[in-house]
PDB file of C-alpha atoms and ligand atoms in Angstrom:
ATOM      1  CA  UNK A 216      24.161 112.806 -32.171  1.00 98.00           C
ATOM      2  CA  UNK A 217      23.936 108.722 -32.891  1.00 98.00           C
ATOM      3  CA  UNK A 218      26.216 106.524 -30.027  1.00 98.00           C
ATOM      4  CA  UNK A 219      26.684 102.685 -31.289  1.00 98.00           C
ATOM      5  CA  UNK A 220      28.351 100.422 -28.865  1.00 98.00           C
ATOM      6  CA  UNK A 221      27.962  97.586 -30.971  1.00 98.00           C
ATOM      7  CA  UNK A 222      30.072  96.837 -34.325  1.00 98.00           C
ATOM      8  CA  UNK A 223      26.994  95.897 -36.043  1.00 98.00           C
ATOM      9  CA  UNK A 224      25.003  98.656 -35.926  1.00 98.00           C
ATOM     10  CA  UNK A 225      27.988 101.427 -36.051  1.00 98.00           C
ATOM     11  CA  UNK A 226      28.749 100.166 -39.587  1.00 98.00           C
ATOM     12  CA  UNK A 227      24.713  99.601 -40.121  1.00 98.00           C
ATOM     13  CA  UNK A 228      24.023 102.873 -39.628  1.00 98.00           C
ATOM     14  CA  UNK A 229      27.460 104.271 -41.767  1.00 98.00           C
ATOM     15  CA  UNK A 230      26.623 101.998 -44.764  1.00 98.00           C
ATOM     16  CA  UNK A 231      22.589 103.260 -45.274  1.00 98.00           C
ATOM     17  CA  UNK A 232      23.962 106.867 -44.468  1.00 98.00           C
ATOM     18  CA  UNK A 233      26.605 106.279 -47.420  1.00 98.00           C
ATOM     19  CA  UNK A 234      24.540 105.425 -49.815  1.00 98.00           C
ATOM     20  CA  UNK A 235      22.413 108.309 -49.958  1.00 97.00           C
ATOM     21  CA  UNK A 236      26.394 110.035 -50.994  1.00 97.00           C
ATOM     22  CA  UNK A 237      27.679 110.806 -47.952  1.00 98.00           C
ATOM     23  CA  UNK A 238      31.143 110.244 -47.325  1.00 98.00           C
ATOM     24  CA  UNK A 239      33.069 109.771 -43.980  1.00 98.00           C
ATOM     25  CA  UNK A 240      34.686 111.802 -41.731  1.00 99.00           C
ATOM     26  CA  UNK A 241      36.866 109.490 -38.932  1.00 99.00           C
ATOM     27  CA  UNK A 242      38.213 111.317 -35.544  1.00 99.00           C
ATOM     28  CA  UNK A 243      39.848 108.297 -33.091  1.00 98.00           C
ATOM     29  CA  UNK A 244      39.819 109.475 -29.656  1.00 98.00           C
ATOM     30  CA  UNK A 245      40.431 108.888 -26.389  1.00 98.00           C
ATOM     31  CA  UNK A 246      38.593 110.317 -24.822  1.00 98.00           C
ATOM     32  CA  UNK A 247      38.337 113.368 -22.287  1.00 98.00           C
ATOM     33  CA  UNK A 248      37.759 115.723 -25.066  1.00 98.00           C
ATOM     34  CA  UNK A 249      39.440 119.612 -25.258  1.00 98.00           C
ATOM     35  CA  UNK A 250      38.925 122.085 -28.004  1.00 98.00           C
ATOM     36  CA  UNK A 251      41.962 120.535 -29.682  1.00 98.00           C
ATOM     37  CA  UNK A 252      39.994 117.090 -30.761  1.00 98.00           C
ATOM     38  CA  UNK A 253      36.923 119.812 -31.132  1.00 98.00           C
ATOM     39  CA  UNK A 254      38.566 121.255 -34.225  1.00 98.00           C
ATOM     40  CA  UNK A 255      39.210 117.956 -35.851  1.00 98.00           C
ATOM     41  CA  UNK A 256      35.362 117.644 -35.607  1.00 98.00           C
ATOM     42  CA  UNK A 257      34.748 121.029 -37.066  1.00 98.00           C
ATOM     43  CA  UNK A 258      37.382 119.915 -40.016  1.00 98.00           C
ATOM     44  CA  UNK A 259      35.164 116.524 -40.572  1.00 98.00           C
ATOM     45  CA  UNK A 260      31.936 119.489 -40.811  1.00 98.00           C
ATOM     46  CA  UNK A 261      33.006 121.885 -42.958  1.00 98.00           C
ATOM     47  CA  UNK A 262      34.625 119.622 -45.278  1.00 98.00           C
ATOM     48  CA  UNK A 263      30.725 118.346 -45.456  1.00 98.00           C
ATOM     49  CA  UNK A 264      31.101 114.890 -43.520  1.00 98.00           C
ATOM     50  CA  UNK A 265      29.122 111.994 -41.766  1.00 98.00           C
ATOM     51  CA  UNK A 266      31.332 113.162 -38.854  1.00 99.00           C
ATOM     52  CA  UNK A 267      32.288 110.176 -37.159  1.00 99.00           C
ATOM     53  CA  UNK A 268      34.513 109.864 -33.415  1.00 99.00           C
ATOM     54  CA  UNK A 269      34.977 107.221 -31.471  1.00 98.00           C
ATOM     55  CA  UNK A 270      35.915 107.241 -28.130  1.00 98.00           C
ATOM     56  CA  UNK A 271      38.152 103.965 -26.871  1.00 98.00           C
ATOM     57  CA  UNK A 272      40.444 103.993 -24.707  1.00 98.00           C
ATOM     58  CA  UNK A 273      42.924 101.580 -25.890  1.00 97.00           C
ATOM     59  CA  UNK A 274      45.355  99.708 -23.519  1.00 96.00           C
ATOM     60  CA  UNK A 275      47.563  98.451 -26.143  1.00 95.00           C
ATOM     61  CA  UNK A 276      48.799 101.921 -26.704  1.00 94.00           C
ATOM     62  CA  UNK A 277      49.978 102.554 -23.379  1.00 96.00           C
ATOM     63  CA  UNK A 278      53.356 101.011 -22.626  1.00 90.00           C
ATOM     64  CA  UNK A 279      53.490 102.792 -19.087  1.00 92.00           C
ATOM     65  CA  UNK A 280      50.309 101.097 -17.399  1.00 93.00           C
ATOM     66  CA  UNK A 281      50.000 104.196 -14.794  1.00 93.00           C
ATOM     67  CA  UNK A 282      49.596 106.208 -17.253  1.00 94.00           C
ATOM     68  CA  UNK A 283      47.137 104.360 -18.961  1.00 95.00           C
ATOM     69  CA  UNK A 284      45.075 104.301 -14.924  1.00 96.00           C
ATOM     70  CA  UNK A 285      45.995 107.686 -14.108  1.00 95.00           C
ATOM     71  CA  UNK A 286      44.082 108.625 -18.254  1.00 96.00           C
ATOM     72  CA  UNK A 287      41.202 111.091 -17.717  1.00 96.00           C
ATOM     73  CA  UNK A 288      37.947 110.004 -18.333  1.00 97.00           C
ATOM     74  CA  UNK A 289      35.296 112.022 -18.857  1.00 97.00           C
ATOM     75  CA  UNK A 290      31.919 110.446 -21.108  1.00 98.00           C
ATOM     76  CA  UNK A 291      29.539 112.980 -19.800  1.00 98.00           C
ATOM     77  CA  UNK A 292      31.085 115.984 -20.497  1.00 98.00           C
ATOM     78  CA  UNK A 293      32.167 114.125 -24.166  1.00 98.00           C
ATOM     79  CA  UNK A 294      29.254 113.437 -25.171  1.00 98.00           C
ATOM     80  CA  UNK A 295      27.890 116.782 -24.438  1.00 98.00           C
ATOM     81  CA  UNK A 296      30.550 118.323 -26.216  1.00 98.00           C
ATOM     82  CA  UNK A 297      30.622 116.172 -29.342  1.00 98.00           C
ATOM     83  CA  UNK A 298      26.485 117.609 -29.816  1.00 98.00           C
ATOM     84  CA  UNK A 299      28.109 121.202 -29.528  1.00 98.00           C
ATOM     85  CA  UNK A 300      30.832 119.911 -31.988  1.00 98.00           C
ATOM     86  CA  UNK A 301      27.879 118.775 -34.555  1.00 98.00           C
ATOM     87  CA  UNK A 302      28.744 115.362 -34.116  1.00 98.00           C
ATOM     88  CA  UNK A 303      26.630 113.039 -36.160  1.00 98.00           C
ATOM     89  CA  UNK A 304      28.044 109.388 -35.154  1.00 99.00           C
ATOM     90  CA  UNK A 305      29.829 108.453 -31.869  1.00 99.00           C
ATOM     91  CA  UNK A 306      31.573 104.849 -31.216  1.00 99.00           C
ATOM     92  CA  UNK A 307      31.617 104.249 -28.023  1.00 98.00           C
ATOM     93  CA  UNK A 308      33.070 100.793 -27.413  1.00 98.00           C
ATOM     94  CA  UNK A 309      34.219  98.309 -24.737  1.00 98.00           C
ATOM     95  CA  UNK A 310      37.939  96.814 -25.005  1.00 97.00           C
ATOM     96  CA  UNK A 311      35.698  93.374 -25.510  1.00 97.00           C
ATOM     97  CA  UNK A 312      33.638  94.652 -28.816  1.00 98.00           C
ATOM     98  CA  UNK A 313      37.323  95.837 -30.232  1.00 97.00           C
ATOM     99  CA  UNK A 314      39.207  93.002 -29.754  1.00 97.00           C
ATOM    100  CA  UNK A 315      36.965  89.678 -29.280  1.00 96.00           C
ATOM    101  CA  UNK A 316      39.774  87.579 -30.222  1.00 94.00           C
ATOM    102  CA  UNK A 317      41.577  89.363 -27.099  1.00 92.00           C
ATOM    103  CA  UNK A 318      44.607  91.800 -27.661  1.00 89.00           C
ATOM    104  CA  UNK A 319      47.114  89.381 -28.148  1.00 87.00           C
ATOM    105  CA  UNK A 320      45.628  88.428 -31.383  1.00 87.00           C
ATOM    106  CA  UNK A 321      45.733  91.251 -33.839  1.00 89.00           C
ATOM    107  CA  UNK A 322      48.032  91.841 -36.303  1.00 93.00           C
ATOM    108  CA  UNK A 323      50.863  93.803 -35.923  1.00 95.00           C
ATOM    109  CA  UNK A 324      52.642  96.425 -38.692  1.00 97.00           C
ATOM    110  CA  UNK A 325      56.249  96.996 -39.060  1.00 97.00           C
ATOM    111  CA  UNK A 326      56.635 101.281 -39.295  1.00 98.00           C
ATOM    112  CA  UNK A 327      60.400 100.421 -39.804  1.00 98.00           C
ATOM    113  CA  UNK A 328      63.028 103.757 -38.922  1.00 98.00           C
ATOM    114  CA  UNK A 329      59.527 105.296 -37.323  1.00 98.00           C
ATOM    115  CA  UNK A 330      59.322 103.327 -34.297  1.00 98.00           C
ATOM    116  CA  UNK A 331      62.814 103.682 -34.218  1.00 98.00           C
ATOM    117  CA  UNK A 332      62.961 106.854 -33.067  1.00 98.00           C
ATOM    118  CA  UNK A 333      61.795 109.572 -30.678  1.00 98.00           C
ATOM    119  CA  UNK A 334      58.079 108.271 -29.705  1.00 98.00           C
ATOM    120  CA  UNK A 335      58.761 105.322 -31.158  1.00 98.00           C
ATOM    121  CA  UNK A 336      62.469 104.292 -29.494  1.00 98.00           C
ATOM    122  CA  UNK A 337      61.111 106.592 -25.789  1.00 98.00           C
ATOM    123  CA  UNK A 338      57.630 104.486 -25.814  1.00 97.00           C
ATOM    124  CA  UNK A 339      58.857 100.904 -27.128  1.00 97.00           C
ATOM    125  CA  UNK A 340      55.253  99.450 -27.998  1.00 96.00           C
ATOM    126  CA  UNK A 341      53.059 102.497 -28.069  1.00 97.00           C
ATOM    127  CA  UNK A 342      53.142 102.397 -31.911  1.00 98.00           C
ATOM    128  CA  UNK A 343      52.567  98.927 -32.468  1.00 97.00           C
ATOM    129  CA  UNK A 344      49.400  99.403 -29.830  1.00 97.00           C
ATOM    130  CA  UNK A 345      48.888 102.631 -31.964  1.00 98.00           C
ATOM    131  CA  UNK A 346      48.751 100.659 -35.759  1.00 98.00           C
ATOM    132  CA  UNK A 347      45.921  97.546 -34.386  1.00 97.00           C
ATOM    133  CA  UNK A 348      43.744 100.093 -33.358  1.00 98.00           C
ATOM    134  CA  UNK A 349      43.296 102.467 -36.011  1.00 98.00           C
ATOM    135  CA  UNK A 350      43.261  99.112 -37.988  1.00 97.00           C
ATOM    136  CA  UNK A 351      41.032  97.759 -36.400  1.00 97.00           C
ATOM    137  CA  UNK A 352      38.511 100.852 -35.903  1.00 98.00           C
ATOM    138  CA  UNK A 353      39.606 101.936 -39.987  1.00 98.00           C
ATOM    139  CA  UNK A 354      37.898  98.205 -40.898  1.00 97.00           C
ATOM    140  CA  UNK A 355      34.760  99.522 -38.265  1.00 98.00           C
ATOM    141  CA  UNK A 356      34.420 102.819 -39.753  1.00 98.00           C
ATOM    142  CA  UNK A 357      35.373 102.123 -43.468  1.00 98.00           C
ATOM    143  CA  UNK A 358      35.799 105.974 -43.868  1.00 98.00           C
ATOM    144  CA  UNK A 359      36.521 108.153 -46.752  1.00 98.00           C
ATOM    145  CA  UNK A 360      38.663 110.708 -44.768  1.00 98.00           C
ATOM    146  CA  UNK A 361      40.632 110.025 -41.174  1.00 99.00           C
ATOM    147  CA  UNK A 362      41.473 113.776 -39.237  1.00 99.00           C
ATOM    148  CA  UNK A 363      44.339 113.366 -36.937  1.00 98.00           C
ATOM    149  CA  UNK A 364      46.362 116.104 -35.008  1.00 98.00           C
ATOM    150  CA  UNK A 365      49.814 117.171 -36.070  1.00 98.00           C
ATOM    151  CA  UNK A 366      50.483 117.253 -32.127  1.00 98.00           C
ATOM    152  CA  UNK A 367      50.779 113.249 -32.195  1.00 98.00           C
ATOM    153  CA  UNK A 368      53.240 114.216 -35.911  1.00 98.00           C
ATOM    154  CA  UNK A 369      55.101 110.877 -35.643  1.00 98.00           C
ATOM    155  CA  UNK A 370      51.481 108.756 -35.073  1.00 98.00           C
ATOM    156  CA  UNK A 371      50.019 111.150 -37.940  1.00 98.00           C
ATOM    157  CA  UNK A 372      53.373 109.643 -40.252  1.00 98.00           C
ATOM    158  CA  UNK A 373      53.001 106.172 -38.722  1.00 98.00           C
ATOM    159  CA  UNK A 374      49.298 106.081 -39.505  1.00 98.00           C
ATOM    160  CA  UNK A 375      49.906 107.068 -43.109  1.00 98.00           C
ATOM    161  CA  UNK A 376      52.600 104.513 -43.272  1.00 98.00           C
ATOM    162  CA  UNK A 377      50.107 102.102 -41.648  1.00 98.00           C
ATOM    163  CA  UNK A 378      47.273 103.459 -44.382  1.00 98.00           C
ATOM    164  CA  UNK A 379      50.208 102.166 -46.951  1.00 98.00           C
ATOM    165  CA  UNK A 380      51.224  98.490 -45.584  1.00 98.00           C
ATOM    166  CA  UNK A 381      47.183  98.106 -44.978  1.00 97.00           C
ATOM    167  CA  UNK A 382      46.569  98.489 -48.760  1.00 98.00           C
ATOM    168  CA  UNK A 383      44.129 101.480 -47.617  1.00 98.00           C
ATOM    169  CA  UNK A 384      45.618 104.393 -49.153  1.00 97.00           C
ATOM    170  CA  UNK A 385      42.511 105.497 -50.500  1.00 98.00           C
ATOM    171  CA  UNK A 386      41.857 107.257 -47.564  1.00 98.00           C
ATOM    172  CA  UNK A 387      42.535 110.571 -47.075  1.00 98.00           C
ATOM    173  CA  UNK A 388      45.200 111.763 -43.818  1.00 98.00           C
ATOM    174  CA  UNK A 389      43.596 115.482 -43.155  1.00 98.00           C
ATOM    175  CA  UNK A 390      46.281 116.017 -40.642  1.00 98.00           C
ATOM    176  CA  UNK A 391      45.001 119.453 -38.382  1.00 98.00           C
ATOM    177  CA  UNK A 392      46.853 121.870 -36.888  1.00 98.00           C
ATOM    178  CA  UNK A 393      47.854 122.681 -32.878  1.00 98.00           C
ATOM    179  CA  UNK A 394      44.765 123.822 -31.214  1.00 98.00           C
ATOM    180  CA  UNK A 395      47.099 125.776 -27.667  1.00 98.00           C
ATOM    181  CA  UNK A 396      46.104 127.735 -24.866  1.00 98.00           C
ATOM    182  CA  UNK A 397      46.926 131.328 -24.604  1.00 98.00           C
ATOM    183  CA  UNK A 398      50.029 130.554 -23.489  1.00 98.00           C
ATOM    184  CA  UNK A 399      51.446 128.370 -26.237  1.00 98.00           C
ATOM    185  CA  UNK A 400      51.106 124.949 -24.677  1.00 98.00           C
ATOM    186  CA  UNK A 401      49.444 122.575 -27.155  1.00 98.00           C
ATOM    187  CA  UNK A 402      46.549 121.274 -25.636  1.00 98.00           C
ATOM    188  CA  UNK A 403      46.175 117.618 -24.510  1.00 98.00           C
ATOM    189  CA  UNK A 404      43.756 115.803 -22.166  1.00 97.00           C
ATOM    190  CA  UNK A 405      46.743 114.851 -20.157  1.00 96.00           C
ATOM    191  CA  UNK A 406      47.377 118.690 -19.126  1.00 98.00           C
ATOM    192  CA  UNK A 407      44.251 118.019 -17.002  1.00 97.00           C
ATOM    193  CA  UNK A 408      46.376 116.317 -14.914  1.00 96.00           C
ATOM    194  CA  UNK A 409      48.441 118.722 -14.299  1.00 98.00           C
ATOM    195  CA  UNK A 410      49.181 120.780 -10.497  1.00 98.00           C
ATOM    196  CA  UNK A 411      48.689 124.147 -10.681  1.00 97.00           C
ATOM    197  CA  UNK A 412      52.616 125.292  -9.918  1.00 97.00           C
ATOM    198  CA  UNK A 413      53.040 122.767 -12.599  1.00 98.00           C
ATOM    199  CA  UNK A 414      50.236 124.345 -15.595  1.00 98.00           C
ATOM    200  CA  UNK A 415      51.794 127.723 -14.923  1.00 97.00           C
ATOM    201  CA  UNK A 416      55.199 126.367 -16.249  1.00 97.00           C
ATOM    202  CA  UNK A 417      54.270 124.355 -19.057  1.00 98.00           C
ATOM    203  CA  UNK A 418      54.417 126.868 -21.554  1.00 98.00           C
ATOM    204  CA  UNK A 419      58.270 126.654 -21.261  1.00 98.00           C
ATOM    205  CA  UNK A 420      57.757 123.842 -23.923  1.00 98.00           C
ATOM    206  CA  UNK A 421      56.329 125.658 -26.316  1.00 98.00           C
ATOM    207  CA  UNK A 422      58.951 128.731 -26.149  1.00 98.00           C
ATOM    208  CA  UNK A 423      61.519 126.335 -26.393  1.00 98.00           C
ATOM    209  CA  UNK A 424      59.906 125.091 -30.125  1.00 98.00           C
ATOM    210  CA  UNK A 425      59.719 129.008 -31.125  1.00 98.00           C
ATOM    211  CA  UNK A 426      63.058 129.209 -29.545  1.00 98.00           C
ATOM    212  CA  UNK A 427      64.603 126.322 -32.088  1.00 98.00           C
ATOM    213  CA  UNK A 428      62.559 128.407 -35.113  1.00 97.00           C
ATOM    214  CA  UNK A 429      63.649 131.884 -34.070  1.00 97.00           C
ATOM    215  CA  UNK A 430      66.781 131.319 -33.683  1.00 97.00           C
ATOM    216  CA  UNK A 431      67.706 129.565 -37.110  1.00 96.00           C
ATOM    217  CA  UNK A 432      69.743 131.624 -39.011  1.00 94.00           C
ATOM    218  CA  UNK A 433      71.792 133.139 -35.669  1.00 96.00           C
ATOM    219  CA  UNK A 434      72.422 130.446 -33.771  1.00 97.00           C
ATOM    220  CA  UNK A 435      73.569 126.530 -33.878  1.00 98.00           C
ATOM    221  CA  UNK A 436      71.662 123.839 -33.679  1.00 98.00           C
ATOM    222  CA  UNK A 437      73.243 122.273 -30.141  1.00 98.00           C
ATOM    223  CA  UNK A 438      73.442 125.526 -28.609  1.00 98.00           C
ATOM    224  CA  UNK A 439      69.539 126.860 -28.716  1.00 98.00           C
ATOM    225  CA  UNK A 440      68.944 122.896 -28.065  1.00 98.00           C
ATOM    226  CA  UNK A 441      71.419 122.873 -24.895  1.00 98.00           C
ATOM    227  CA  UNK A 442      69.677 125.764 -24.023  1.00 98.00           C
ATOM    228  CA  UNK A 443      66.279 124.548 -24.337  1.00 98.00           C
ATOM    229  CA  UNK A 444      67.099 121.555 -21.910  1.00 98.00           C
ATOM    230  CA  UNK A 445      68.460 124.139 -19.281  1.00 98.00           C
ATOM    231  CA  UNK A 446      65.671 126.266 -19.286  1.00 98.00           C
ATOM    232  CA  UNK A 447      63.727 122.723 -19.139  1.00 98.00           C
ATOM    233  CA  UNK A 448      65.040 121.335 -16.063  1.00 98.00           C
ATOM    234  CA  UNK A 449      65.171 124.819 -14.864  1.00 98.00           C
ATOM    235  CA  UNK A 450      61.148 124.684 -14.505  1.00 97.00           C
ATOM    236  CA  UNK A 451      61.725 121.236 -13.522  1.00 97.00           C
ATOM    237  CA  UNK A 452      60.793 119.395 -16.550  1.00 98.00           C
ATOM    238  CA  UNK A 453      62.594 115.897 -17.260  1.00 98.00           C
ATOM    239  CA  UNK A 454      63.368 116.116 -21.040  1.00 98.00           C
ATOM    240  CA  UNK A 455      63.357 113.248 -23.344  1.00 98.00           C
ATOM    241  CA  UNK A 456      64.300 114.454 -26.502  1.00 98.00           C
ATOM    242  CA  UNK A 457      64.078 117.808 -27.653  1.00 98.00           C
ATOM    243  CA  UNK A 458      64.491 116.780 -31.392  1.00 98.00           C
ATOM    244  CA  UNK A 459      64.826 118.322 -35.354  1.00 98.00           C
ATOM    245  CA  UNK A 460      63.642 116.428 -38.250  1.00 98.00           C
ATOM    246  CA  UNK A 461      63.318 116.091 -42.192  1.00 98.00           C
ATOM    247  CA  UNK A 462      59.473 116.918 -42.041  1.00 98.00           C
ATOM    248  CA  UNK A 463      59.373 114.715 -45.147  1.00 97.00           C
ATOM    249  CA  UNK A 464      60.808 111.485 -43.368  1.00 97.00           C
ATOM    250  CA  UNK A 465      61.632 112.671 -40.059  1.00 98.00           C
ATOM    251  CA  UNK A 466      65.346 111.757 -40.550  1.00 98.00           C
ATOM    252  CA  UNK A 467      67.054 113.358 -37.503  1.00 98.00           C
ATOM    253  CA  UNK A 468      69.474 116.531 -38.232  1.00 98.00           C
ATOM    254  CA  UNK A 469      72.094 117.882 -36.128  1.00 97.00           C
ATOM    255  CA  UNK A 470      72.457 120.802 -37.744  1.00 98.00           C
ATOM    256  CA  UNK A 471      69.574 123.071 -39.553  1.00 98.00           C
ATOM    257  CA  UNK A 472      69.021 122.882 -43.154  1.00 96.00           C
ATOM    258  CA  UNK A 473      67.617 126.111 -45.475  1.00 92.00           C
ATOM    259  CA  UNK A 474      65.796 124.855 -47.894  1.00 88.00           C
ATOM    260  CA  UNK A 475      63.681 121.421 -46.687  1.00 95.00           C
ATOM    261  CA  UNK A 476      60.628 122.013 -44.173  1.00 97.00           C
ATOM    262  CA  UNK A 477      62.034 120.726 -41.008  1.00 98.00           C
ATOM    263  CA  UNK A 478      59.968 119.984 -37.855  1.00 98.00           C
ATOM    264  CA  UNK A 479      61.058 120.705 -34.015  1.00 98.00           C
ATOM    265  CA  UNK A 480      60.389 118.424 -31.609  1.00 99.00           C
ATOM    266  CA  UNK A 481      59.688 117.929 -27.441  1.00 99.00           C
ATOM    267  CA  UNK A 482      58.853 115.514 -25.056  1.00 98.00           C
ATOM    268  CA  UNK A 483      59.395 115.826 -21.677  1.00 98.00           C
ATOM    269  CA  UNK A 484      57.866 115.193 -18.160  1.00 98.00           C
ATOM    270  CA  UNK A 485      56.983 117.500 -14.228  1.00 97.00           C
ATOM    271  CA  UNK A 486      56.363 115.067 -12.274  1.00 95.00           C
ATOM    272  CA  UNK A 487      54.756 112.104 -13.559  1.00 94.00           C
ATOM    273  CA  UNK A 488      52.671 113.590 -16.912  1.00 96.00           C
ATOM    274  CA  UNK A 489      54.280 113.263 -19.907  1.00 97.00           C
ATOM    275  CA  UNK A 490      54.009 116.354 -22.674  1.00 98.00           C
ATOM    276  CA  UNK A 491      54.876 116.054 -26.220  1.00 98.00           C
ATOM    277  CA  UNK A 492      54.974 118.703 -28.917  1.00 99.00           C
ATOM    278  CA  UNK A 493      56.030 120.270 -32.374  1.00 99.00           C
ATOM    279  CA  UNK A 494      56.410 122.805 -34.053  1.00 98.00           C
ATOM    280  CA  UNK A 495      56.961 123.063 -38.297  1.00 98.00           C
ATOM    281  CA  UNK A 496      59.361 125.485 -39.640  1.00 97.00           C
ATOM    282  CA  UNK A 497      60.921 126.249 -43.263  1.00 89.00           C
ATOM    283  CA  UNK A 498      57.054 125.167 -44.105  1.00 82.00           C
ATOM    284  CA  UNK A 499      56.421 123.691 -47.405  1.00 68.00           C
TER     285      UNK A 499
HETATM  286  P1  AMP B 288      44.161 111.479 -28.558  1.00 92.01           P
HETATM  287  O1  AMP B 288      42.782 111.380 -27.569  1.00 92.01           O
HETATM  288  O2  AMP B 288      45.077 112.201 -27.934  1.00 92.01           O
HETATM  289  O3  AMP B 288      44.473 110.170 -28.692  1.00 92.01           O
HETATM  290  O4  AMP B 288      43.370 112.380 -29.438  1.00 92.01           O
HETATM  291  C1  AMP B 288      43.077 112.366 -30.529  1.00 92.01           C
HETATM  292  C2  AMP B 288      43.381 113.355 -31.560  1.00 92.01           C
HETATM  293  O5  AMP B 288      43.434 114.184 -31.063  1.00 92.01           O
HETATM  294  C3  AMP B 288      44.430 112.874 -32.329  1.00 92.01           C
HETATM  295  O6  AMP B 288      44.528 112.608 -33.495  1.00 92.01           O
HETATM  296  C4  AMP B 288      45.554 113.466 -31.699  1.00 92.01           C
HETATM  297  O7  AMP B 288      46.549 113.945 -32.585  1.00 92.01           O
HETATM  298  C5  AMP B 288      44.205 114.869 -31.761  1.00 92.01           C
HETATM  299  N1  AMP B 288      44.675 115.929 -30.731  1.00 92.01           N
HETATM  300  C6  AMP B 288      45.020 116.108 -29.569  1.00 92.01           C
HETATM  301  N2  AMP B 288      45.819 117.099 -29.287  1.00 92.01           N
HETATM  302  C7  AMP B 288      45.210 118.206 -30.311  1.00 92.01           C
HETATM  303  C8  AMP B 288      45.539 119.452 -30.459  1.00 92.01           C
HETATM  304  N3  AMP B 288      46.102 119.979 -29.361  1.00 92.01           N
HETATM  305  N4  AMP B 288      45.392 120.379 -31.523  1.00 92.01           N
HETATM  306  C9  AMP B 288      45.126 119.412 -32.093  1.00 92.01           C
HETATM  307  N5  AMP B 288      44.592 118.145 -32.138  1.00 92.01           N
HETATM  308  C10 AMP B 288      44.802 117.345 -30.823  1.00 92.01           C
END
C-alpha cells in the first residue's frame, strides 16, 4: 500500500494508474477502522478497483466539539488493517492540506429537506461539513466508484444529492450493508468509547429496529415506537429519534405502509456517546 499526505502526489499516482485502464474505487473514512470500513475496502477490491482509502478526521462535520476531541485515533493500527485488507492507496492528509484556504472558505451545498430531518435536525451543520469534505475529497481522488455504508443511511442520501449538485452523477455510489457485532450492535468507531456495561446493553438499539420490522403487520407504529423508547430509556439511553421513513426519499411516516420500501432509524445517546443505526423494511 502506498501512503500519500500531499494532494499533488496522490493525484499523479492515481492518474498514472488510471491510464493503465484500472478504475478507482474510493472509501472515505475518519479512521479508527473496524470491519465495517474493511467491508467497503473488500467490496471495492472484489469490484476490481484501484482501492483508495482516505483517513481524515474532518473537523467541519462535528457539530459537537467534545465529540471531535474524543474521537478515537489509531492510525498505525488502521494502516496495518488496510494493508491486510488489500487497500492499494491511503490518503492521509492534514487539515491544512484539505482546506488550504481555511475551513470556512469552502463552498456549501443545499441539501434541502434532507438537512431538516433526523441527523440534519439533531446535528445542525453536520451535513454542511460532510458536503464540504466529500466534495473536496472527490475533487482530489476523482473516483469512478464511491463506497459508503448503509449504517449512515441519511449520509448516503446526502452524498447522492451532492453528486447531483456538483455534476458528478458519473460517479457510481455503492452503498454497502451494515456490519454488526454478534449482538447486532452496528460497528462504529464510537463503540470503542463505550464502557463495558454500556457495551453490554448497546445491542438494544438493533433489538428495537428488529422489533419495528417484525411488528409491522401486528401492531401500530406509534405503539411500537413507544415500546422502543421505553426499552431504550430503561437501559439508560436518551433517545434522539426513532423514525420510520420512505426508503427512497426519507419522507417520515406516521404509520407502516405495505407496498413501499421503508427504513427504520434510531439515534440514541448513552452517556456522552451518540449511536445511530437503521434497517430496511420491505426491501425493493
Ligand atoms: P466513518 O469513518 O464513520 O466516517 O465511516 C466511513 C465509512 O464507513 C462510511 O461510509 C460509513 O457509512 C461506513 N461504515 C461505518 N460503519 C459501518 C458499518 N458498521 N458497516 C458498514 N459500513 C460502515
